PDB file of C-alpha atoms in Angstrom:
ATOM      1  CA  MET V  49      -0.031   0.024   0.013  1.00 51.00           C
ATOM      2  CA  ARG V  50       1.662   3.272  -1.244  1.00 61.00           C
ATOM      3  CA  PRO V  51       0.892   6.353   0.818  1.00 69.00           C
ATOM      4  CA  GLN V  52      -0.811   9.315  -1.052  1.00 78.00           C
ATOM      5  CA  TYR V  53       0.799  12.745  -1.035  1.00 80.00           C
ATOM      6  CA  GLU V  54      -1.452  15.340   0.469  1.00 85.00           C
ATOM      7  CA  HIS V  55      -1.016  18.983  -0.491  1.00 83.00           C
ATOM      8  CA  LEU V  56      -1.695  21.483   2.348  1.00 86.00           C
ATOM      9  CA  SER V  57      -2.166  25.140   1.636  1.00 83.00           C
ATOM     10  CA  LEU V  58      -2.142  28.083   3.986  1.00 85.00           C
ATOM     11  CA  SER V  59      -4.671  30.910   4.087  1.00 83.00           C
ATOM     12  CA  PRO V  60      -3.308  34.414   3.304  1.00 82.00           C
ATOM     13  CA  GLY V  61      -1.823  35.966   6.312  1.00 86.00           C
ATOM     14  CA  GLN V  62      -1.269  32.708   8.261  1.00 91.00           C
ATOM     15  CA  SER V  63       1.949  30.825   8.956  1.00 94.00           C
ATOM     16  CA  TRP V  64       0.253  27.507  10.058  1.00 96.00           C
ATOM     17  CA  ARG V  65      -3.010  25.820   9.596  1.00 95.00           C
ATOM     18  CA  LEU V  66      -5.781  24.537  11.910  1.00 95.00           C
ATOM     19  CA  LEU V  67      -8.478  21.838  10.991  1.00 94.00           C
ATOM     20  CA  TRP V  68     -11.545  21.213  13.205  1.00 92.00           C
ATOM     21  CA  ARG V  69     -12.926  17.990  12.017  1.00 90.00           C
ATOM     22  CA  GLU V  70     -16.103  16.613  13.367  1.00 90.00           C
ATOM     23  CA  LEU V  71     -17.149  13.253  11.673  1.00 87.00           C
ATOM     24  CA  PRO V  72     -19.333  10.168  12.447  1.00 87.00           C
ATOM     25  CA  GLU V  73     -16.281   8.019  11.697  1.00 84.00           C
ATOM     26  CA  LEU V  74     -12.617   8.439  10.755  1.00 82.00           C
ATOM     27  CA  PRO V  75     -11.823   7.100   7.258  1.00 77.00           C
ATOM     28  CA  PHE V  76      -8.636   5.171   6.461  1.00 78.00           C
ATOM     29  CA  LEU V  77      -6.560   7.472   4.311  1.00 82.00           C
ATOM     30  CA  TRP V  78      -2.831   6.442   4.188  1.00 84.00           C
ATOM     31  CA  HIS V  79      -1.010   9.670   3.299  1.00 86.00           C
ATOM     32  CA  TYR V  80       2.066  11.950   3.975  1.00 85.00           C
ATOM     33  CA  HIS V  81       2.915  15.583   3.573  1.00 89.00           C
ATOM     34  CA  PRO V  82       6.004  17.821   4.230  1.00 88.00           C
ATOM     35  CA  GLU V  83       4.445  19.504   7.244  1.00 93.00           C
ATOM     36  CA  PHE V  84       4.390  18.427  10.896  1.00 96.00           C
ATOM     37  CA  GLU V  85       0.954  17.385  12.053  1.00 98.00           C
ATOM     38  CA  LEU V  86      -0.272  17.534  15.579  1.00 98.00           C
ATOM     39  CA  THR V  87      -3.537  15.690  16.169  1.00 98.00           C
ATOM     40  CA  LEU V  88      -5.783  15.359  19.205  1.00 98.00           C
ATOM     41  CA  THR V  89      -8.503  12.755  18.753  1.00 97.00           C
ATOM     42  CA  LEU V  90     -11.630  12.808  20.903  1.00 97.00           C
ATOM     43  CA  ASN V  91     -14.617  10.532  21.323  1.00 97.00           C
ATOM     44  CA  ALA V  92     -13.186   7.825  19.066  1.00 95.00           C
ATOM     45  CA  ARG V  93     -11.568   4.475  19.397  1.00 93.00           C
ATOM     46  CA  GLY V  94      -9.764   2.576  16.669  1.00 91.00           C
ATOM     47  CA  GLN V  95      -6.334   1.991  15.121  1.00 90.00           C
ATOM     48  CA  ARG V  96      -3.533   4.445  14.417  1.00 91.00           C
ATOM     49  CA  TYR V  97      -0.857   3.797  11.823  1.00 91.00           C
ATOM     50  CA  VAL V  98       2.416   5.833  11.762  1.00 92.00           C
ATOM     51  CA  GLY V  99       5.062   4.592   9.456  1.00 87.00           C
ATOM     52  CA  ASP V 100       5.696   0.985  10.429  1.00 79.00           C
ATOM     53  CA  HIS V 101       3.942   1.350  13.872  1.00 89.00           C
ATOM     54  CA  LEU V 102       0.368   0.142  14.437  1.00 87.00           C
ATOM     55  CA  ALA V 103      -1.421   0.614  17.721  1.00 91.00           C
ATOM     56  CA  ASP V 104      -4.952   0.971  19.189  1.00 92.00           C
ATOM     57  CA  PHE V 105      -5.919   4.506  20.208  1.00 95.00           C
ATOM     58  CA  SER V 106      -8.755   5.895  22.307  1.00 95.00           C
ATOM     59  CA  ASP V 107     -10.135   9.285  23.563  1.00 96.00           C
ATOM     60  CA  GLY V 108      -7.600  11.939  24.143  1.00 96.00           C
ATOM     61  CA  ASP V 109      -4.900  10.555  21.860  1.00 97.00           C
ATOM     62  CA  LEU V 110      -2.259  13.136  21.106  1.00 98.00           C
ATOM     63  CA  ILE V 111       0.258  12.537  18.408  1.00 98.00           C
ATOM     64  CA  LEU V 112       2.952  14.775  16.636  1.00 98.00           C
ATOM     65  CA  ILE V 113       3.827  13.325  13.166  1.00 97.00           C
ATOM     66  CA  GLY V 114       7.108  14.491  11.477  1.00 94.00           C
ATOM     67  CA  PRO V 115       7.404  15.605   7.838  1.00 89.00           C
ATOM     68  CA  ASN V 116       6.751  12.960   5.056  1.00 84.00           C
ATOM     69  CA  LEU V 117       5.989  10.202   7.585  1.00 88.00           C
ATOM     70  CA  PRO V 118       3.060   8.194   6.254  1.00 87.00           C
ATOM     71  CA  HIS V 119       0.179   7.973   8.787  1.00 92.00           C
ATOM     72  CA  THR V 120      -3.560   7.561   9.229  1.00 92.00           C
ATOM     73  CA  TRP V 121      -6.250   6.935  11.873  1.00 92.00           C
ATOM     74  CA  SER V 122      -9.062   4.457  11.306  1.00 86.00           C
ATOM     75  CA  ALA V 123     -12.061   4.402  13.734  1.00 86.00           C
ATOM     76  CA  SER V 124     -15.754   3.628  13.419  1.00 76.00           C
ATOM     77  CA  GLU V 125     -16.569   3.430  17.128  1.00 87.00           C
ATOM     78  CA  ARG V 126     -17.687   6.541  18.987  1.00 93.00           C
ATOM     79  CA  ILE V 127     -17.244   6.328  22.738  1.00 95.00           C
ATOM     80  CA  ALA V 128     -20.323   8.601  23.267  1.00 95.00           C
ATOM     81  CA  PRO V 129     -22.601   7.484  20.297  1.00 92.00           C
ATOM     82  CA  GLU V 130     -24.737  10.626  20.428  1.00 93.00           C
ATOM     83  CA  ARG V 131     -21.705  12.969  19.630  1.00 93.00           C
ATOM     84  CA  GLN V 132     -19.400  13.046  16.670  1.00 92.00           C
ATOM     85  CA  MET V 133     -15.758  12.110  16.677  1.00 94.00           C
ATOM     86  CA  LEU V 134     -13.515  15.109  16.787  1.00 95.00           C
ATOM     87  CA  ALA V 135      -9.957  15.519  15.414  1.00 95.00           C
ATOM     88  CA  VAL V 136      -8.226  18.779  16.226  1.00 97.00           C
ATOM     89  CA  VAL V 137      -5.377  18.973  13.699  1.00 97.00           C
ATOM     90  CA  ILE V 138      -2.531  21.518  13.468  1.00 98.00           C
ATOM     91  CA  TRP V 139      -0.064  21.705  10.695  1.00 97.00           C
ATOM     92  CA  PHE V 140       3.184  23.685  10.513  1.00 96.00           C
ATOM     93  CA  SER V 141       6.467  23.423   8.649  1.00 93.00           C
ATOM     94  CA  ARG V 142      10.096  22.839   9.664  1.00 91.00           C
ATOM     95  CA  ASP V 143      11.026  26.165   8.118  1.00 90.00           C
ATOM     96  CA  TRP V 144       8.439  27.686  10.524  1.00 94.00           C
ATOM     97  CA  LEU V 145      10.249  26.170  13.568  1.00 94.00           C
ATOM     98  CA  VAL V 146      13.580  27.307  12.220  1.00 92.00           C
ATOM     99  CA  GLN V 147      12.347  30.934  11.783  1.00 92.00           C
ATOM    100  CA  LEU V 148      11.056  30.821  15.355  1.00 93.00           C
ATOM    101  CA  GLN V 149      14.449  29.770  16.739  1.00 90.00           C
ATOM    102  CA  THR V 150      16.287  32.289  14.615  1.00 92.00           C
ATOM    103  CA  SER V 151      14.083  35.264  15.752  1.00 92.00           C
ATOM    104  CA  LEU V 152      13.250  33.948  19.200  1.00 93.00           C
ATOM    105  CA  PRO V 153      16.229  31.935  20.643  1.00 92.00           C
ATOM    106  CA  GLU V 154      13.991  31.191  23.774  1.00 93.00           C
ATOM    107  CA  LEU V 155      11.959  28.843  21.570  1.00 93.00           C
ATOM    108  CA  ALA V 156      15.028  26.692  20.520  1.00 89.00           C
ATOM    109  CA  GLY V 157      13.386  23.772  22.370  1.00 93.00           C
ATOM    110  CA  LEU V 158      10.615  23.640  19.706  1.00 95.00           C
ATOM    111  CA  LEU V 159      13.095  22.751  16.934  1.00 92.00           C
ATOM    112  CA  GLN V 160      14.369  19.960  19.138  1.00 94.00           C
ATOM    113  CA  LEU V 161      10.768  18.758  19.545  1.00 96.00           C
ATOM    114  CA  GLY V 162      10.493  18.682  15.708  1.00 94.00           C
ATOM    115  CA  LYS V 163      13.572  16.522  15.532  1.00 92.00           C
ATOM    116  CA  ARG V 164      12.082  14.063  18.066  1.00 94.00           C
ATOM    117  CA  ALA V 165       8.906  13.975  15.990  1.00 95.00           C
ATOM    118  CA  ASP V 166      10.618  12.692  12.826  1.00 91.00           C
ATOM    119  CA  ARG V 167       9.544   8.990  13.933  1.00 92.00           C
ATOM    120  CA  GLY V 168       6.148  10.260  15.292  1.00 96.00           C
ATOM    121  CA  LEU V 169       5.599  11.018  19.028  1.00 97.00           C
ATOM    122  CA  GLN V 170       2.939   9.902  21.319  1.00 98.00           C
ATOM    123  CA  PHE V 171       2.528  12.131  24.349  1.00 98.00           C
ATOM    124  CA  SER V 172       1.856  10.957  27.839  1.00 97.00           C
ATOM    125  CA  ALA V 173      -1.646  11.027  29.281  1.00 96.00           C
ATOM    126  CA  ALA V 174      -0.665  13.782  31.696  1.00 97.00           C
ATOM    127  CA  THR V 175       0.620  16.114  28.819  1.00 97.00           C
ATOM    128  CA  ALA V 176      -2.458  15.250  26.596  1.00 97.00           C
ATOM    129  CA  ILE V 177      -4.786  16.346  29.509  1.00 97.00           C
ATOM    130  CA  GLY V 178      -2.852  19.548  29.926  1.00 96.00           C
ATOM    131  CA  VAL V 179      -2.766  20.404  26.173  1.00 97.00           C
ATOM    132  CA  LYS V 180      -6.426  19.427  25.458  1.00 97.00           C
ATOM    133  CA  PRO V 181      -8.090  22.666  26.675  1.00 97.00           C
ATOM    134  CA  LEU V 182      -5.564  24.786  24.815  1.00 97.00           C
ATOM    135  CA  MET V 183      -6.295  22.929  21.522  1.00 97.00           C
ATOM    136  CA  LEU V 184     -10.069  23.284  22.154  1.00 97.00           C
ATOM    137  CA  ARG V 185      -9.728  27.005  22.525  1.00 96.00           C
ATOM    138  CA  LEU V 186      -8.238  27.531  19.097  1.00 96.00           C
ATOM    139  CA  GLU V 187     -11.158  27.221  16.854  1.00 92.00           C
ATOM    140  CA  LYS V 188     -13.134  30.268  18.210  1.00 92.00           C
ATOM    141  CA  LEU V 189     -10.137  32.582  18.331  1.00 94.00           C
ATOM    142  CA  ALA V 190      -8.936  34.948  15.564  1.00 93.00           C
ATOM    143  CA  PRO V 191      -5.752  33.885  13.770  1.00 91.00           C
ATOM    144  CA  ALA V 192      -3.567  36.387  15.696  1.00 93.00           C
ATOM    145  CA  GLN V 193      -5.022  35.154  19.045  1.00 96.00           C
ATOM    146  CA  ARG V 194      -4.275  31.611  18.183  1.00 96.00           C
ATOM    147  CA  LEU V 195      -0.497  31.969  17.795  1.00 95.00           C
ATOM    148  CA  PRO V 196       0.369  32.477  21.431  1.00 96.00           C
ATOM    149  CA  ILE V 197      -1.866  29.569  22.408  1.00 97.00           C
ATOM    150  CA  LEU V 198      -0.090  27.436  19.865  1.00 97.00           C
ATOM    151  CA  LEU V 199       3.382  28.434  21.237  1.00 97.00           C
ATOM    152  CA  GLU V 200       2.230  27.694  24.733  1.00 97.00           C
ATOM    153  CA  LEU V 201       1.019  24.202  23.881  1.00 97.00           C
ATOM    154  CA  LEU V 202       4.167  23.389  21.777  1.00 97.00           C
ATOM    155  CA  LEU V 203       6.323  24.315  24.756  1.00 97.00           C
ATOM    156  CA  LEU V 204       4.302  21.958  26.942  1.00 97.00           C
ATOM    157  CA  LEU V 205       4.921  19.153  24.476  1.00 98.00           C
ATOM    158  CA  ALA V 206       8.635  19.908  24.318  1.00 97.00           C
ATOM    159  CA  GLN V 207       8.753  19.266  28.120  1.00 96.00           C
ATOM    160  CA  ASP V 208       7.162  15.872  28.004  1.00 97.00           C
ATOM    161  CA  GLU V 209      10.037  13.467  28.739  1.00 94.00           C
ATOM    162  CA  GLN V 210       7.606  10.526  28.676  1.00 96.00           C
ATOM    163  CA  ALA V 211       6.724  11.181  24.987  1.00 97.00           C
ATOM    164  CA  ARG V 212       7.608   7.980  23.094  1.00 96.00           C
ATOM    165  CA  PRO V 213       8.570   7.635  19.423  1.00 96.00           C
ATOM    166  CA  LEU V 214       6.347   5.442  17.269  1.00 95.00           C
ATOM    167  CA  ALA V 215       7.927   4.399  13.934  1.00 89.00           C
ATOM    168  CA  SER V 216      11.178   2.331  14.007  1.00 82.00           C
ATOM    169  CA  VAL V 217      12.892   4.882  11.584  1.00 73.00           C
ATOM    170  CA  ALA V 218      12.216   8.353  10.490  1.00 70.00           C
ATOM    171  CA  SER V 219      10.871   8.846   6.880  1.00 61.00           C
ATOM    172  CA  ALA V 220      13.398  10.151   4.398  1.00 50.00           C
ATOM    173  CA  SER V 221      12.703  13.307   2.353  1.00 48.00           C
ATOM    174  CA  ILE V 222      10.353  12.096  -0.376  1.00 45.00           C
ATOM    175  CA  THR V 223      10.911  15.000  -2.747  1.00 47.00           C
ATOM    176  CA  VAL V 224      13.706  17.408  -3.230  1.00 48.00           C
ATOM    177  CA  ASP V 225      13.035  21.040  -2.696  1.00 56.00           C
ATOM    178  CA  VAL V 226      12.883  21.764  -6.516  1.00 63.00           C
ATOM    179  CA  GLN V 227      10.357  19.093  -7.049  1.00 70.00           C
ATOM    180  CA  ARG V 228       8.290  20.122  -4.095  1.00 70.00           C
ATOM    181  CA  HIS V 229       8.238  23.653  -5.295  1.00 72.00           C
ATOM    182  CA  ARG V 230       7.175  22.539  -8.818  1.00 81.00           C
ATOM    183  CA  MET V 231       4.463  20.196  -7.471  1.00 80.00           C
ATOM    184  CA  GLY V 232       3.197  22.955  -5.050  1.00 77.00           C
ATOM    185  CA  LYS V 233       2.657  25.344  -7.920  1.00 83.00           C
ATOM    186  CA  VAL V 234       0.510  22.718  -9.742  1.00 87.00           C
ATOM    187  CA  LEU V 235      -1.470  21.590  -6.582  1.00 83.00           C
ATOM    188  CA  ASP V 236      -2.084  25.288  -5.535  1.00 80.00           C
ATOM    189  CA  TYR V 237      -3.665  25.898  -8.912  1.00 87.00           C
ATOM    190  CA  LEU V 238      -5.764  22.684  -8.899  1.00 87.00           C
ATOM    191  CA  HIS V 239      -6.986  23.336  -5.335  1.00 82.00           C
ATOM    192  CA  GLU V 240      -8.018  26.877  -6.408  1.00 83.00           C
ATOM    193  CA  HIS V 241      -9.576  26.116  -9.706  1.00 88.00           C
ATOM    194  CA  PHE V 242     -10.855  22.437  -9.425  1.00 89.00           C
ATOM    195  CA  GLN V 243     -14.407  23.590 -10.276  1.00 90.00           C
ATOM    196  CA  ALA V 244     -13.236  24.575 -13.801  1.00 91.00           C
ATOM    197  CA  GLU V 245     -12.138  22.564 -16.767  1.00 91.00           C
ATOM    198  CA  ILE V 246      -8.367  22.522 -16.546  1.00 93.00           C
ATOM    199  CA  PRO V 247      -6.158  21.522 -19.567  1.00 93.00           C
ATOM    200  CA  VAL V 248      -3.329  19.341 -18.668  1.00 94.00           C
ATOM    201  CA  ALA V 249      -1.196  21.390 -20.889  1.00 95.00           C
ATOM    202  CA  LEU V 250      -1.719  24.346 -18.622  1.00 94.00           C
ATOM    203  CA  LEU V 251      -0.577  22.388 -15.667  1.00 94.00           C
ATOM    204  CA  ALA V 252       2.549  21.032 -17.478  1.00 93.00           C
ATOM    205  CA  GLU V 253       3.396  24.608 -18.404  1.00 93.00           C
ATOM    206  CA  ARG V 254       3.190  25.625 -14.656  1.00 91.00           C
ATOM    207  CA  ALA V 255       5.573  22.683 -13.902  1.00 89.00           C
ATOM    208  CA  ALA V 256       7.920  23.641 -16.769  1.00 90.00           C
ATOM    209  CA  LEU V 257       7.524  20.058 -18.213  1.00 91.00           C
ATOM    210  CA  SER V 258       6.304  18.499 -21.323  1.00 94.00           C
ATOM    211  CA  VAL V 259       2.789  17.079 -21.160  1.00 94.00           C
ATOM    212  CA  GLY V 260       4.149  13.475 -21.210  1.00 93.00           C
ATOM    213  CA  ALA V 261       6.772  14.182 -18.582  1.00 93.00           C
ATOM    214  CA  PHE V 262       4.166  16.009 -16.429  1.00 92.00           C
ATOM    215  CA  HIS V 263       1.857  13.017 -16.410  1.00 93.00           C
ATOM    216  CA  ARG V 264       4.624  10.874 -15.105  1.00 91.00           C
ATOM    217  CA  PHE V 265       5.712  13.517 -12.591  1.00 89.00           C
ATOM    218  CA  PHE V 266       2.146  13.992 -11.171  1.00 88.00           C
ATOM    219  CA  LYS V 267       1.470  10.290 -10.861  1.00 86.00           C
ATOM    220  CA  ARG V 268       4.858   9.621  -9.129  1.00 81.00           C
ATOM    221  CA  HIS V 269       4.274  12.209  -6.472  1.00 76.00           C
ATOM    222  CA  THR V 270       0.564  11.755  -5.838  1.00 76.00           C
ATOM    223  CA  GLN V 271      -0.072   8.176  -6.855  1.00 74.00           C
ATOM    224  CA  LEU V 272      -2.986   9.450  -8.982  1.00 81.00           C
ATOM    225  CA  THR V 273      -3.751  10.689 -12.387  1.00 90.00           C
ATOM    226  CA  VAL V 274      -4.711  14.374 -12.859  1.00 92.00           C
ATOM    227  CA  THR V 275      -8.220  13.212 -13.612  1.00 91.00           C
ATOM    228  CA  ALA V 276      -8.398  11.127 -10.503  1.00 88.00           C
ATOM    229  CA  TYR V 277      -7.053  13.963  -8.277  1.00 86.00           C
ATOM    230  CA  LEU V 278      -9.603  16.423  -9.655  1.00 89.00           C
ATOM    231  CA  ALA V 279     -12.378  13.982  -9.056  1.00 88.00           C
ATOM    232  CA  GLN V 280     -11.073  13.512  -5.416  1.00 83.00           C
ATOM    233  CA  LEU V 281     -11.127  17.344  -4.936  1.00 85.00           C
ATOM    234  CA  ARG V 282     -14.599  17.643  -6.446  1.00 89.00           C
ATOM    235  CA  ILE V 283     -16.208  14.814  -4.460  1.00 86.00           C
ATOM    236  CA  GLY V 284     -14.569  16.064  -1.343  1.00 80.00           C
ATOM    237  CA  SER V 285     -16.051  19.485  -1.727  1.00 82.00           C
ATOM    238  CA  SER V 286     -19.522  17.928  -2.574  1.00 86.00           C
ATOM    239  CA  CYS V 287     -19.420  15.938   0.645  1.00 83.00           C
ATOM    240  CA  GLN V 288     -18.611  19.075   2.632  1.00 75.00           C
ATOM    241  CA  GLN V 289     -21.535  20.847   1.053  1.00 83.00           C
ATOM    242  CA  LEU V 290     -23.909  17.941   1.520  1.00 85.00           C
ATOM    243  CA  ILE V 291     -23.206  17.738   5.163  1.00 76.00           C
ATOM    244  CA  GLN V 292     -22.912  21.479   5.984  1.00 73.00           C
ATOM    245  CA  THR V 293     -25.557  23.139   3.696  1.00 83.00           C
ATOM    246  CA  ASP V 294     -29.149  22.770   2.414  1.00 88.00           C
ATOM    247  CA  LYS V 295     -28.286  23.357  -1.114  1.00 92.00           C
ATOM    248  CA  ALA V 296     -29.919  21.205  -3.839  1.00 94.00           C
ATOM    249  CA  ILE V 297     -27.825  18.340  -5.108  1.00 94.00           C
ATOM    250  CA  GLY V 298     -27.859  19.820  -8.672  1.00 94.00           C
ATOM    251  CA  VAL V 299     -26.396  23.008  -7.238  1.00 95.00           C
ATOM    252  CA  ILE V 300     -23.737  21.257  -5.249  1.00 94.00           C
ATOM    253  CA  ALA V 301     -22.706  19.228  -8.353  1.00 94.00           C
ATOM    254  CA  GLN V 302     -22.470  22.465 -10.479  1.00 94.00           C
ATOM    255  CA  GLU V 303     -20.397  24.300  -7.812  1.00 92.00           C
ATOM    256  CA  ALA V 304     -18.007  21.284  -7.608  1.00 91.00           C
ATOM    257  CA  GLY V 305     -17.359  21.380 -11.385  1.00 92.00           C
ATOM    258  CA  TYR V 306     -19.845  18.793 -12.732  1.00 93.00           C
ATOM    259  CA  ARG V 307     -21.890  19.953 -15.727  1.00 90.00           C
ATOM    260  CA  ASN V 308     -23.912  16.747 -15.863  1.00 92.00           C
ATOM    261  CA  LEU V 309     -25.913  15.583 -12.813  1.00 94.00           C
ATOM    262  CA  ALA V 310     -25.957  11.960 -13.833  1.00 95.00           C
ATOM    263  CA  HIS V 311     -22.214  11.916 -14.188  1.00 94.00           C
ATOM    264  CA  PHE V 312     -21.846  13.509 -10.755  1.00 94.00           C
ATOM    265  CA  ASN V 313     -24.105  10.794  -9.281  1.00 94.00           C
ATOM    266  CA  ARG V 314     -22.038   8.025 -10.931  1.00 94.00           C
ATOM    267  CA  GLN V 315     -18.742   9.588  -9.728  1.00 91.00           C
ATOM    268  CA  PHE V 316     -20.017  10.164  -6.272  1.00 91.00           C
ATOM    269  CA  ARG V 317     -21.385   6.556  -5.842  1.00 91.00           C
ATOM    270  CA  ALA V 318     -18.073   5.145  -7.132  1.00 89.00           C
ATOM    271  CA  ALA V 319     -16.155   7.098  -4.546  1.00 83.00           C
ATOM    272  CA  LYS V 320     -18.489   6.785  -1.537  1.00 83.00           C
ATOM    273  CA  GLY V 321     -20.562   3.702  -2.194  1.00 86.00           C
ATOM    274  CA  VAL V 322     -23.813   5.568  -1.901  1.00 88.00           C
ATOM    275  CA  SER V 323     -25.760   8.180  -3.873  1.00 93.00           C
ATOM    276  CA  PRO V 324     -25.346  11.854  -2.918  1.00 92.00           C
ATOM    277  CA  ARG V 325     -28.907  11.839  -1.457  1.00 92.00           C
ATOM    278  CA  ASP V 326     -28.305   8.874   0.746  1.00 90.00           C
ATOM    279  CA  PHE V 327     -24.919  10.354   1.823  1.00 85.00           C
ATOM    280  CA  LYS V 328     -26.709  13.524   2.892  1.00 85.00           C
ATOM    281  CA  LYS V 329     -29.422  11.590   4.900  1.00 84.00           C
ATOM    282  CA  ARG V 330     -26.722   9.511   6.591  1.00 76.00           C
ATOM    283  CA  TYR V 331     -24.747  12.455   7.759  1.00 63.00           C
ATOM    284  CA  ARG V 332     -27.409  15.116   8.487  1.00 59.00           C
TER     285      ARG V 332
END
């Protein structure tokens, strides 16, 4: 099973990213990305995969994943059935840690924390309990107010001497900087314009490659064709709209880039195993 590359983009004016993810279950998605990932999982029980490490997890699981280390969580059991599972996820780059140390030498311990996380780190129960209220505060704060909370919780993590590594070896850098920059330009465009028809030649031009070389380059780094990657983006956007809005299914299909409703229904069923209408009923 080969991990899938996940492209993460930052909002303008922000140096790191927060995801507040409430779901009835945690889907299995074996993936990697060049950013660190700090994940607090609540009201869920299942299995956690980090590199070559497999373990059970439960409520309050707190993990820091290093860059390019394949990982996923898989759970279908809610500890409190009446509530959704919650994953609070924070992403930040190694460059961000280096810049912190350069400008604020008092935070040098955070770069050391990053080095320890190259194999993945599971934090002690005591540290997870101390960090949990800080992570739960983040969602309702403005970006500028979140930053000092993030630094506070990272400093708490850096002090956890009981944190234990997970994978037996750290993941090597999967792409060199030039390739990562090239792929980033392509993925940024796809994520911003996935609703439109996107000629492959345009993407190849952004990557400074021929069309044939671009197809091979894209497949090597994402494990998907451009068409499959676009479908994944469009179906993902549709799922979010089906769960969070009352828009008609035809409108959601149009906004996701599908000009034909029957084609959308086929693509959605192939990806999710149910029709868009049944998906909406299941999760609303």
